[in-house]
XYZ file of C-alpha atoms in Angstrom:
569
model
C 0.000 0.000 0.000
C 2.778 2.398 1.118
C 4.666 1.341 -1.634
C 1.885 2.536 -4.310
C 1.008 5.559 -2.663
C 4.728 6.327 -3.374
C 4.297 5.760 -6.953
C 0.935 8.141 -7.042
C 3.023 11.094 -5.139
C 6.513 10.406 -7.645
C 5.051 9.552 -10.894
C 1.334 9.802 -11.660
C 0.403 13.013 -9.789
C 3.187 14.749 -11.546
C 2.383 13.554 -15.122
C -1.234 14.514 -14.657
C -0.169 17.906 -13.484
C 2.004 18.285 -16.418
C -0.086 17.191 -19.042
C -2.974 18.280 -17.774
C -2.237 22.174 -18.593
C -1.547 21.392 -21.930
C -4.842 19.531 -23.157
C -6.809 22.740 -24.368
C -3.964 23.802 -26.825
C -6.345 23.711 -29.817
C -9.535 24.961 -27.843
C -10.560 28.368 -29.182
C -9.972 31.474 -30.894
C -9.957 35.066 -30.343
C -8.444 38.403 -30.966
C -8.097 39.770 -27.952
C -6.034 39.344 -24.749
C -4.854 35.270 -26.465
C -3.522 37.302 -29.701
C -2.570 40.723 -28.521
C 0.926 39.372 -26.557
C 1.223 37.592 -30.193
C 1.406 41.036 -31.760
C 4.124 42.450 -28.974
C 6.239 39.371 -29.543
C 5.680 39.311 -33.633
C 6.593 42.889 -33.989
C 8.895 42.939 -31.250
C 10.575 45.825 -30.323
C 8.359 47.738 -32.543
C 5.585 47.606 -30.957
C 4.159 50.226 -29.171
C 7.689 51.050 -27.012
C 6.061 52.022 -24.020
C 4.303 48.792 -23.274
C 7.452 47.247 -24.838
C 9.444 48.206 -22.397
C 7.034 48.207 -18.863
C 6.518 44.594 -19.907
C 10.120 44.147 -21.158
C 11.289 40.624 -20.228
C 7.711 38.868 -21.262
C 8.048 39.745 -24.999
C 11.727 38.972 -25.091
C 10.693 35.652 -24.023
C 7.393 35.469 -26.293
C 9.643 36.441 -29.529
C 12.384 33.872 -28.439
C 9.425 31.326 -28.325
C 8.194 32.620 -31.595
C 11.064 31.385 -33.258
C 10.715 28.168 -32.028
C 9.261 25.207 -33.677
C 5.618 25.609 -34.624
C 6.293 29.181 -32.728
C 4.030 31.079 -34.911
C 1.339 29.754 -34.548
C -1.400 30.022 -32.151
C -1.613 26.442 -31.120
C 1.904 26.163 -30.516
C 2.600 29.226 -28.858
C -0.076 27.732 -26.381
C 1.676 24.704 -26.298
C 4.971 26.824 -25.379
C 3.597 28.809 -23.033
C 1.256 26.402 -21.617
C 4.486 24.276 -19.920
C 4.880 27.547 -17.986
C 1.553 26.675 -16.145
C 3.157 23.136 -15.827
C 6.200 24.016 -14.383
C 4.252 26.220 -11.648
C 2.026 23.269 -10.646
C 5.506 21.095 -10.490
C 7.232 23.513 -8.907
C 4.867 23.867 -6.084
C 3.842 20.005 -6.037
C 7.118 19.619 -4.975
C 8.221 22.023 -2.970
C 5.051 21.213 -1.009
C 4.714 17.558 -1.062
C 7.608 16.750 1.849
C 4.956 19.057 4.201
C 1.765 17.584 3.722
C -0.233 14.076 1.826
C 1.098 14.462 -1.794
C -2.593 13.863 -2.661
C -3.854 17.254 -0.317
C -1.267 18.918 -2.771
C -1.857 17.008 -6.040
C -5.890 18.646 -5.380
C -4.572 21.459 -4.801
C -2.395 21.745 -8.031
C -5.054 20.666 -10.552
C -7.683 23.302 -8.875
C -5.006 25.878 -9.426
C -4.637 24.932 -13.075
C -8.337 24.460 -13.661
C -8.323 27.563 -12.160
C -6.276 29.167 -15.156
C -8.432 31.797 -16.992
C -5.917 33.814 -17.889
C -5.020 33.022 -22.035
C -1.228 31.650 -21.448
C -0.143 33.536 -24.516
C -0.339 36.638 -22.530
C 3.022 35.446 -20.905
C 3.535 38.927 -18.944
C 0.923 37.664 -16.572
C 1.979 34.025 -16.694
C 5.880 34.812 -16.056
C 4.792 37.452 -12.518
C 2.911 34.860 -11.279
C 5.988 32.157 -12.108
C 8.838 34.156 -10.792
C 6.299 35.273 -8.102
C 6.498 31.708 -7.031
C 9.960 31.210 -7.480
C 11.153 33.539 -5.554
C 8.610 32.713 -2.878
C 10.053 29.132 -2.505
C 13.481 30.406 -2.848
C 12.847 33.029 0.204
C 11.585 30.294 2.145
C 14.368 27.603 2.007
C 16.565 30.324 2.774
C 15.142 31.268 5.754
C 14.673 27.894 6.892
C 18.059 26.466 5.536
C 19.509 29.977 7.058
C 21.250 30.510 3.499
C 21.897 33.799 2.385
C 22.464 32.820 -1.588
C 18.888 31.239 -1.762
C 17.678 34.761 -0.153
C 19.858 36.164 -3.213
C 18.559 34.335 -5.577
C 14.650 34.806 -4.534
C 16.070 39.062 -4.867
C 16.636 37.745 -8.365
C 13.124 36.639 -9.438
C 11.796 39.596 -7.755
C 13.982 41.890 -9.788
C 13.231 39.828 -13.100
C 9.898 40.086 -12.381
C 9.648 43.469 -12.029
C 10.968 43.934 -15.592
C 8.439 41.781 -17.050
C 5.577 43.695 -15.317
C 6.244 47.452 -13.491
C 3.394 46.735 -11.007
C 5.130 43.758 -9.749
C 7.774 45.848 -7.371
C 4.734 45.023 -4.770
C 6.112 41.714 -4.394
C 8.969 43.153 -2.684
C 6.419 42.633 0.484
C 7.824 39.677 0.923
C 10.391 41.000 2.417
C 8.039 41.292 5.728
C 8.402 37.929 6.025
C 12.319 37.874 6.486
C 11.482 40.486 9.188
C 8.623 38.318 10.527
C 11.413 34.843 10.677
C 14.191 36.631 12.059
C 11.827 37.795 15.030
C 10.094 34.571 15.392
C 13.847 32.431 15.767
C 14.803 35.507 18.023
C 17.706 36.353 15.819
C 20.024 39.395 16.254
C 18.949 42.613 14.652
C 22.599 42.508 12.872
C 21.044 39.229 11.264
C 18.050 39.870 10.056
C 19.683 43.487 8.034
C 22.136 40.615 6.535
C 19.224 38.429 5.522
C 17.687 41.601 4.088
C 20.427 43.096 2.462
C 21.204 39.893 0.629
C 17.187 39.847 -1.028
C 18.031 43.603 -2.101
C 21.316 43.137 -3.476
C 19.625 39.860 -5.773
C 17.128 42.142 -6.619
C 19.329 44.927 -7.962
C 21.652 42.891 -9.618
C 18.610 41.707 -11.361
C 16.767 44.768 -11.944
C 20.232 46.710 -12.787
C 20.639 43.619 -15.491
C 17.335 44.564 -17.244
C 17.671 48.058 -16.846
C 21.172 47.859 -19.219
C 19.347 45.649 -21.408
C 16.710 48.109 -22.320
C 18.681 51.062 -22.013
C 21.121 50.224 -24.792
C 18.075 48.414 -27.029
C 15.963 51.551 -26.472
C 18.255 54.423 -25.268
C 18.864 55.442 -22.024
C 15.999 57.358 -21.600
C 13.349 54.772 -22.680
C 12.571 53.634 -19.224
C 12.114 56.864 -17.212
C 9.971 57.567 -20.688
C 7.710 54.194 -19.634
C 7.371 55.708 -16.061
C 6.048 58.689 -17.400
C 3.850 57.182 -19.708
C 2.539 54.491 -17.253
C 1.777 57.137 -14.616
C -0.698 59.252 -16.968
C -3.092 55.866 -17.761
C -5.602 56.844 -14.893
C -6.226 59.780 -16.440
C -7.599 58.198 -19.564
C -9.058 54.567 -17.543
C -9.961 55.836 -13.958
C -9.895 51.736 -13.295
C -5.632 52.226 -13.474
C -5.379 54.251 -10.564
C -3.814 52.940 -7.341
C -7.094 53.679 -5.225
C -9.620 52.042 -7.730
C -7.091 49.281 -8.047
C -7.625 48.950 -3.779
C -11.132 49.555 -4.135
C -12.147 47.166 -6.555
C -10.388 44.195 -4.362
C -12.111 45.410 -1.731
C -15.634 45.280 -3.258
C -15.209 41.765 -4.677
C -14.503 40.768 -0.334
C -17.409 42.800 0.586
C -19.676 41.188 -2.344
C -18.381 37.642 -1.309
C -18.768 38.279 2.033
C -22.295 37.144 2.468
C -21.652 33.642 0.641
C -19.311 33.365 3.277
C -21.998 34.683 6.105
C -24.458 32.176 4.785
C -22.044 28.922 4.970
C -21.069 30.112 8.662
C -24.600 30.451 10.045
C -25.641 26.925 8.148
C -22.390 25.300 10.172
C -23.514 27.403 13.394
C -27.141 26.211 13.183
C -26.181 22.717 12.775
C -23.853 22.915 15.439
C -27.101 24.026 17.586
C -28.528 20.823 16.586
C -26.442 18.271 17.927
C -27.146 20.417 21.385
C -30.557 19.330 21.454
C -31.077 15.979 23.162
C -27.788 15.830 23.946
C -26.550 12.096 23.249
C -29.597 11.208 21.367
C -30.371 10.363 17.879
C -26.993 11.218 16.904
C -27.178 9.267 13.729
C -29.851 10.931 12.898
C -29.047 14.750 13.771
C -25.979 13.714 10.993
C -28.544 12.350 8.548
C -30.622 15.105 8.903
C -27.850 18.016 8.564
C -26.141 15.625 5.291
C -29.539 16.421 3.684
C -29.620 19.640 4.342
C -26.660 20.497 2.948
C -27.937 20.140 -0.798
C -30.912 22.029 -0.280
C -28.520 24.999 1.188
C -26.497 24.674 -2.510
C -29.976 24.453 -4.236
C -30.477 27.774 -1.944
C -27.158 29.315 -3.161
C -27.501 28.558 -6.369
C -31.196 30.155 -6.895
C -29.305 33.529 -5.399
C -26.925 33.590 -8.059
C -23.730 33.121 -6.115
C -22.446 29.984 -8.806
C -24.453 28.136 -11.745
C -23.278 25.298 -14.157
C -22.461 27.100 -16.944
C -18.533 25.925 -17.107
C -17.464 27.952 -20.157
C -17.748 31.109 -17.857
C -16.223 32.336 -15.048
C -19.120 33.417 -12.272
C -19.340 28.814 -12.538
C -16.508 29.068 -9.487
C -15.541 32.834 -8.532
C -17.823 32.968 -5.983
C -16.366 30.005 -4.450
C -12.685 30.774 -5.422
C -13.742 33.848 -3.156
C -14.780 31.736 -0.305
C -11.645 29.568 -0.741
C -9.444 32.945 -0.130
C -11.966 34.026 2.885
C -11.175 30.701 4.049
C -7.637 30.856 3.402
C -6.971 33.817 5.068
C -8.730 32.849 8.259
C -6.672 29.761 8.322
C -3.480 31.866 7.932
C -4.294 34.433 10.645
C -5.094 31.159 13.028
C -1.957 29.522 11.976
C 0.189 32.667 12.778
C -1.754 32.996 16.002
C -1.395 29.409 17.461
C 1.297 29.147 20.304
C 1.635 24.977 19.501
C 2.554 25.704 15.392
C 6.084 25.196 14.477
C 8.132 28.215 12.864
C 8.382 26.733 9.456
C 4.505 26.646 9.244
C 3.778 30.139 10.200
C 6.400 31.510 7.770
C 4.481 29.084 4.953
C 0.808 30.850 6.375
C 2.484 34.224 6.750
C 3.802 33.685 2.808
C 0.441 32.153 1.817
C -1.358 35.546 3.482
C 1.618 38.011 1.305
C 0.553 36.326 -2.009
C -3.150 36.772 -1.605
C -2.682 40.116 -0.694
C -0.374 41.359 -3.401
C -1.223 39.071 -6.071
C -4.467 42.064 -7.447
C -2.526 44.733 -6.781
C -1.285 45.982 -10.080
C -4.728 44.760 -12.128
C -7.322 46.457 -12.401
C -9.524 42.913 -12.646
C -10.505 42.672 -8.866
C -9.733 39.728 -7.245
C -9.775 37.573 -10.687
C -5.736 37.183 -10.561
C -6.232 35.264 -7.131
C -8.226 32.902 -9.191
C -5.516 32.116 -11.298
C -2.258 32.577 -8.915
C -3.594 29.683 -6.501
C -0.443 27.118 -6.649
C 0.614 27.263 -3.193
C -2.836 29.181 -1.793
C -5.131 26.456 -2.730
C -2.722 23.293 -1.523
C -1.450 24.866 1.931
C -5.179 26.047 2.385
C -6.333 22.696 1.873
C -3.874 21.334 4.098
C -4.327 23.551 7.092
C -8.718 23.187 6.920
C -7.232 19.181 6.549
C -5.618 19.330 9.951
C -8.653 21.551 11.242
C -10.877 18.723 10.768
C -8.433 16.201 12.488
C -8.949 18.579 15.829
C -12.445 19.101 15.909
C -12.836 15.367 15.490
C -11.626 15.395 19.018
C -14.701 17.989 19.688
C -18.353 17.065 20.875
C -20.721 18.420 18.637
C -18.376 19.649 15.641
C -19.892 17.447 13.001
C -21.911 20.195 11.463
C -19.111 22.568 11.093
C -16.682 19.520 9.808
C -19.593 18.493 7.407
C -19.517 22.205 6.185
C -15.653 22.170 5.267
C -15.742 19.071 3.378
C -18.906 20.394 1.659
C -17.094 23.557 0.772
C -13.567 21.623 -0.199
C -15.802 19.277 -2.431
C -17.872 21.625 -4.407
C -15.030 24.331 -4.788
C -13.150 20.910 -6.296
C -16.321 20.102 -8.785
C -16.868 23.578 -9.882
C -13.107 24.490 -10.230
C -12.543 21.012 -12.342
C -15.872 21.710 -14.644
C -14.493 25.366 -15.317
C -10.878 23.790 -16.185
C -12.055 21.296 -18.638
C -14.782 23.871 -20.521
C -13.652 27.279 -20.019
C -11.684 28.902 -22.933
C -10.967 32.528 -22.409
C -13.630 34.805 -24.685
C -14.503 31.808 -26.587
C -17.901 29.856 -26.780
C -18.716 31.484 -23.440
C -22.455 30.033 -23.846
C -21.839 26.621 -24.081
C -21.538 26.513 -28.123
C -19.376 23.134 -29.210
C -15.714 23.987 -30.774
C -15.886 21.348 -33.404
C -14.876 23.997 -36.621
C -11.498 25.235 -38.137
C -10.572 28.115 -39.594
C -9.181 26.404 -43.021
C -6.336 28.296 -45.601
C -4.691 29.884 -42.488
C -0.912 28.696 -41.225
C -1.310 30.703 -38.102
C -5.049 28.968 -36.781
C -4.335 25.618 -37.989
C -5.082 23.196 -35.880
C -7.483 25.796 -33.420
C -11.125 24.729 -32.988
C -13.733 27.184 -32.357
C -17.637 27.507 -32.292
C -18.722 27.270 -35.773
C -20.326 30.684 -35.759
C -16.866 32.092 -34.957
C -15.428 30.240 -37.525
C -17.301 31.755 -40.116
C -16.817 34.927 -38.961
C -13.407 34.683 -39.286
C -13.396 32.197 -42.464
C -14.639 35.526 -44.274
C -12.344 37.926 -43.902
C -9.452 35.087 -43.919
C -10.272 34.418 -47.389
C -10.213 37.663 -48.065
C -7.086 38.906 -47.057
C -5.418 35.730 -48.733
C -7.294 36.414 -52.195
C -6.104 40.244 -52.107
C -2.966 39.852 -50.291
C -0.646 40.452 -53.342
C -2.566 43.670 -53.811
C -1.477 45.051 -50.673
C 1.839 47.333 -50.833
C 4.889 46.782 -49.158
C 5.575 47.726 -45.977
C 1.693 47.854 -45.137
C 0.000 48.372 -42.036
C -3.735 47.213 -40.750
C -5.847 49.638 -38.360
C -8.092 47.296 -36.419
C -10.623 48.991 -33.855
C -13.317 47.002 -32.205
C -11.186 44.569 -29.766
C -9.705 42.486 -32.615
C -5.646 43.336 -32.499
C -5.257 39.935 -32.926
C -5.708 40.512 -37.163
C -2.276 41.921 -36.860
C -0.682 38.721 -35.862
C -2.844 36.560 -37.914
C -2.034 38.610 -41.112
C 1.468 39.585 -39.871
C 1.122 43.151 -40.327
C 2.532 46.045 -38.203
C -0.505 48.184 -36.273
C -0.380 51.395 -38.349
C -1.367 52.911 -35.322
C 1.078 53.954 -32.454
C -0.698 51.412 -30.091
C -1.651 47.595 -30.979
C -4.708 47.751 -29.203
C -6.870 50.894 -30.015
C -9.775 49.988 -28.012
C -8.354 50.827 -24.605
C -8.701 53.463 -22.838
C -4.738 54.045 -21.917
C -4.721 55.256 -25.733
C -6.118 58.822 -25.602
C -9.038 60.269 -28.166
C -6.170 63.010 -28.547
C -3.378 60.459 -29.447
C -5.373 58.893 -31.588
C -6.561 61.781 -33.509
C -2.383 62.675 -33.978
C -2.126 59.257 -35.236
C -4.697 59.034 -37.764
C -3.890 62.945 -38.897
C -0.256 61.204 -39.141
C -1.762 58.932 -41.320
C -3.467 61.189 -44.043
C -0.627 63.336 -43.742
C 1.732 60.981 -45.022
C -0.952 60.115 -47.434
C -1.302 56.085 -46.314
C -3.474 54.077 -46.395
C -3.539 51.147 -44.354
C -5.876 48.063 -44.715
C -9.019 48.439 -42.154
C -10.564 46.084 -39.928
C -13.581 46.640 -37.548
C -15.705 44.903 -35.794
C -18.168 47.274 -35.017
C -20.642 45.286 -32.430
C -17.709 45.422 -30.070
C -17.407 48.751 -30.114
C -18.197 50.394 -26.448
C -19.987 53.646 -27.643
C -21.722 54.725 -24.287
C -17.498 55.055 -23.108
C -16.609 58.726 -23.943
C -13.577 57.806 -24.923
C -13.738 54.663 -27.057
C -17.005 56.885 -28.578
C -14.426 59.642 -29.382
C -11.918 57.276 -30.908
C -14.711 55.210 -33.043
C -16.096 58.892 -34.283
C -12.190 59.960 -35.324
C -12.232 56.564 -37.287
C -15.219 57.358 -39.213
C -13.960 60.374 -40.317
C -10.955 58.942 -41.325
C -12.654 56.444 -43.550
C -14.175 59.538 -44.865
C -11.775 61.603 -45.171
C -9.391 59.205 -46.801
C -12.212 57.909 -49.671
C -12.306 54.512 -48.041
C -14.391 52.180 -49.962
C -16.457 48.857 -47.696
C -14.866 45.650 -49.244
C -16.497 43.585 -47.015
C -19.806 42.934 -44.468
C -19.958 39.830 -43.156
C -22.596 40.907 -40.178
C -19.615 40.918 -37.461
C -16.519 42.012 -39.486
C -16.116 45.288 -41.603
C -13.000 45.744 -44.114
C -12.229 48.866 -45.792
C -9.316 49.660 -48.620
């Protein structure tokens, strides 16, 4: 027995979480977020140079990929980037396993990668939350293994990580748990500055590293440029400032908070059952709460808080949000409890740092918790695991034991359904992906809904049939979230940003653009996809208005309506 349980922890739990990130490769397509890091690493370091740089290290990485095998196209660069997801799950499986049941982490693991909304192609996500990790595990056998050059080298992914995304520099709150170890093992103030100073001079070195790199690709001035740039985006998208960026993560607790409310008085008033008739009908009192527990679900689910549509996100949220409420209740007890070793309340105390930080920087709530869970979601179920174990010693704790399980199990079902049918933006209302987009390199391979297909089948066949008209050295204008036609058609944005649509490119810079543009007297190829097109936001109304008079302007003739997608030459 002991001897096959070894086998599941060393071989088959790992395979699964390797492969299992990997087996939606050819599920979907869409132009947005999956194909606009395409169009950074395609065109990189041409594209827009601002984003180029803030998110420097992911498209250095995504072009190097590009030129891989099978690199440009979207399948493979999903296959590529995919393994990153794999190697997080690994990473933490590991580094966790020695601590706790391999199979409490192996859950763990494939509810994190289920978890995984986020397209992988969008790597600058992907690679904060990976060197996030890293350097979390890295800080933590340092401190434990009291070695300073594992403390340098967690400095390192910290650094690196704040050249792939500028927001990331929050992560240096890790840092408060060097502060909180060296206090906790009593060490000498002298110490603990040593400890610190060896995380900051990995960092640097790091940093300082990237910093050269961009400075002599770029100029030196390119990066206090970025800064600039970066720092004037709330006043275009409100949702980019540090305060809404609190706020919002705030609001998604407060909204969650009576799902969590709910659960708690269910436990409580079950709890009050097993006080009446004390030692009586006890098989019974558990029979009775076991059936109410699906009529409470049947309760939560007529309010809205989850449903069984997998392909879309508010499926498992809701409980991803109790899972972090939980979480962070577990932590604070952990961190509170006299009888805990050290090594376990630096893990809680590490756990509680990358919930908090892991939103800050997005301006998507709390949706990056959902898919940064590698070592929240094992450790979490691991310390509610040893929870049980003590109220089992309790008199009358079966309700709130039944509860936990109850919570574990469906957050397990929900997360799992989501993993296997959820494909970012694509087929979000339950449509089958059984159709290819056919006569295109780039898409071969994909499967979408067949609606989407067609869509895209049109102006596909297009572009190939006129292709040889175009000149050389042209450029596409897209508007109407679909960036992703410059990848597909591999041709240069003629605009100074790759995505038009948002809101951190001004009306105004727009407008100098497009007056660029007619100056110059060029024309580039037009795409639009109009019924995306936010026109009750002033600013994407302004942009879409500019546009039109372009088109105008410019004697732009409609060369194709397929209902959804609009090209003009």
């Amino acid at each position: 027995m002991k001897e096959k349980a070894k086998r599941l922890g060393t071989i088959l739990f790992p395979v699964i979480l390797f492969l299992y990130p990997l087996l939606k490769i050819t599920q979907g397509i869409e132009l947005t977020d999956t194909c606009y890091g395409l169009v950074n690493y395609r065109f990189f370091p041409h594209a827009g140079q601002e984003w180029t740089v803030a998110t420097y290290l992911a498209n250095v990485l995504g072009a190097l990929l590009m030129r891989l095998p099978f690199g440009d196209s979207l399948v493979g660069m999903r296959f590529y980037t995919g393994l990153f997801v794999s190697a997080m799950a690994l990473l933490a499986y590991f580094f966790l396993k020695g601590k706790m049941p391999s199979w409490i982490v192996f859950l763990g693991e494939f509810a994190a990668i289920s978890l995984c909304w986020i397209p992988t192609t969008s790597l600058y996500n992907y690679l904060t939350f990976f060197l996030f990790l890293c350097g979390t595990v890295l800080l933590y056998r340092g401190l434990i293994w009291q070695n300073r050059k594992w403390m340098a080298f967690a400095g390192v992914c910290l650094g690196a990580s704040v050249l792939t995304r500028l927001p990331n520099i929050v992560e240096c709150a890790l840092i408060i748990a060097v502060f909180y170890y060296g206090i906790l093992k009593k060490k000498k103030v002298a110490e603990i500055w040593k400890d610190v100073t060896a995380c900051v001079i990995g960092f640097v070195a790091a940093f300082l590293v990237g910093f050269l790199a961009i400075s002599l690709q770029f100029r030196f001035d390119a990066y206090p440029k970025m800064l600039v740039g970066l720092a004037g985006y709330s006043g275009t998208d409100e949702t980019y400032s540090s305060l809404s960026m609190i706020t919002s993560v705030v609001s998604a607790y407060v909204e969650a908070f009576k799902w969590v409310l709910i659960l708690g008085i269910a436990a409580l008033l079950g709890t009050v059952l097993f006080f009446l008739f004390p030692g009586k009908f006890e098989k019974g009192k558990m029979v009775l709460y076991l059936c109410m527990l699906p009529v409470l679900l049947r309760f939560l689910w007529g309010r809205g808080m989850f449903n069984l549509q997998y392909a879309f996100y508010w499926s498992v949220f809701e409980w991803c949000m109790v899972l972090l409420y939980v979480a962070i209740g577990l932590c604070i007890w952990t961190l509170a409890d006299p009888l805990v070793f050290r090594r376990d309340k630096l893990l809680s105390l590490m756990v509680l740092l990358v919930i908090l930080i892991t939103p800050i920087g997005s301006n998507n709530e709390t949706y990056p918790n959902m898919n940064n869970l590698f070592l929240v979601a094992p450790v979490t179920f691991w310390m509610g695991y040893r929870l049980l174990l003590k109220l089992r010693r309790l008199p009358y704790s079966f309700a709130c034991r039944a509860m936990l399980v109850c919570v574990a199990v469906v957050f397990l079902i929900q997360s799992t359904g989501f993993g296997v049918r959820a494909v970012f933006r694509d087929s979000i209302e339950g449509q089958k992906r059984d159709t290819r987009v056919v006569n295109c390199k780039k898409l071969s391979g994909a499967k979408t809904n067949r609606a989407n297909a067609e869509q895209l089948q049109d102006v596909v066949d297009y572009y190939a049939e006129h292709a040889d008209e175009l000149e050389e050295n042209s450029r596409l204008l897209t508007f109407g979230d679909v960036p992703g036609f410059c990848w597909l058609f591999d041709l240069p944005s003629a605009l100074s940003h790759d995505w038009p649509d948002m809101n951190t490119y001004p009306a105004e810079t727009m407008r100098t653009d497009l007056e660029a543009l007619s100056q110059a007297g060029e024309k580039p190829l037009v795409i639009l996809c109009p019924g995306k097109v936010d026109t009750e936001d002033a600013q994407e109304a302004q942009k879409w208005e500019l546009l039109q008079e372009f088109l105008a302007q410019n004697a732009y003739e409609m060369k194709l309506d397929n209902g959804t997608y609009q090209i003009y030459e």
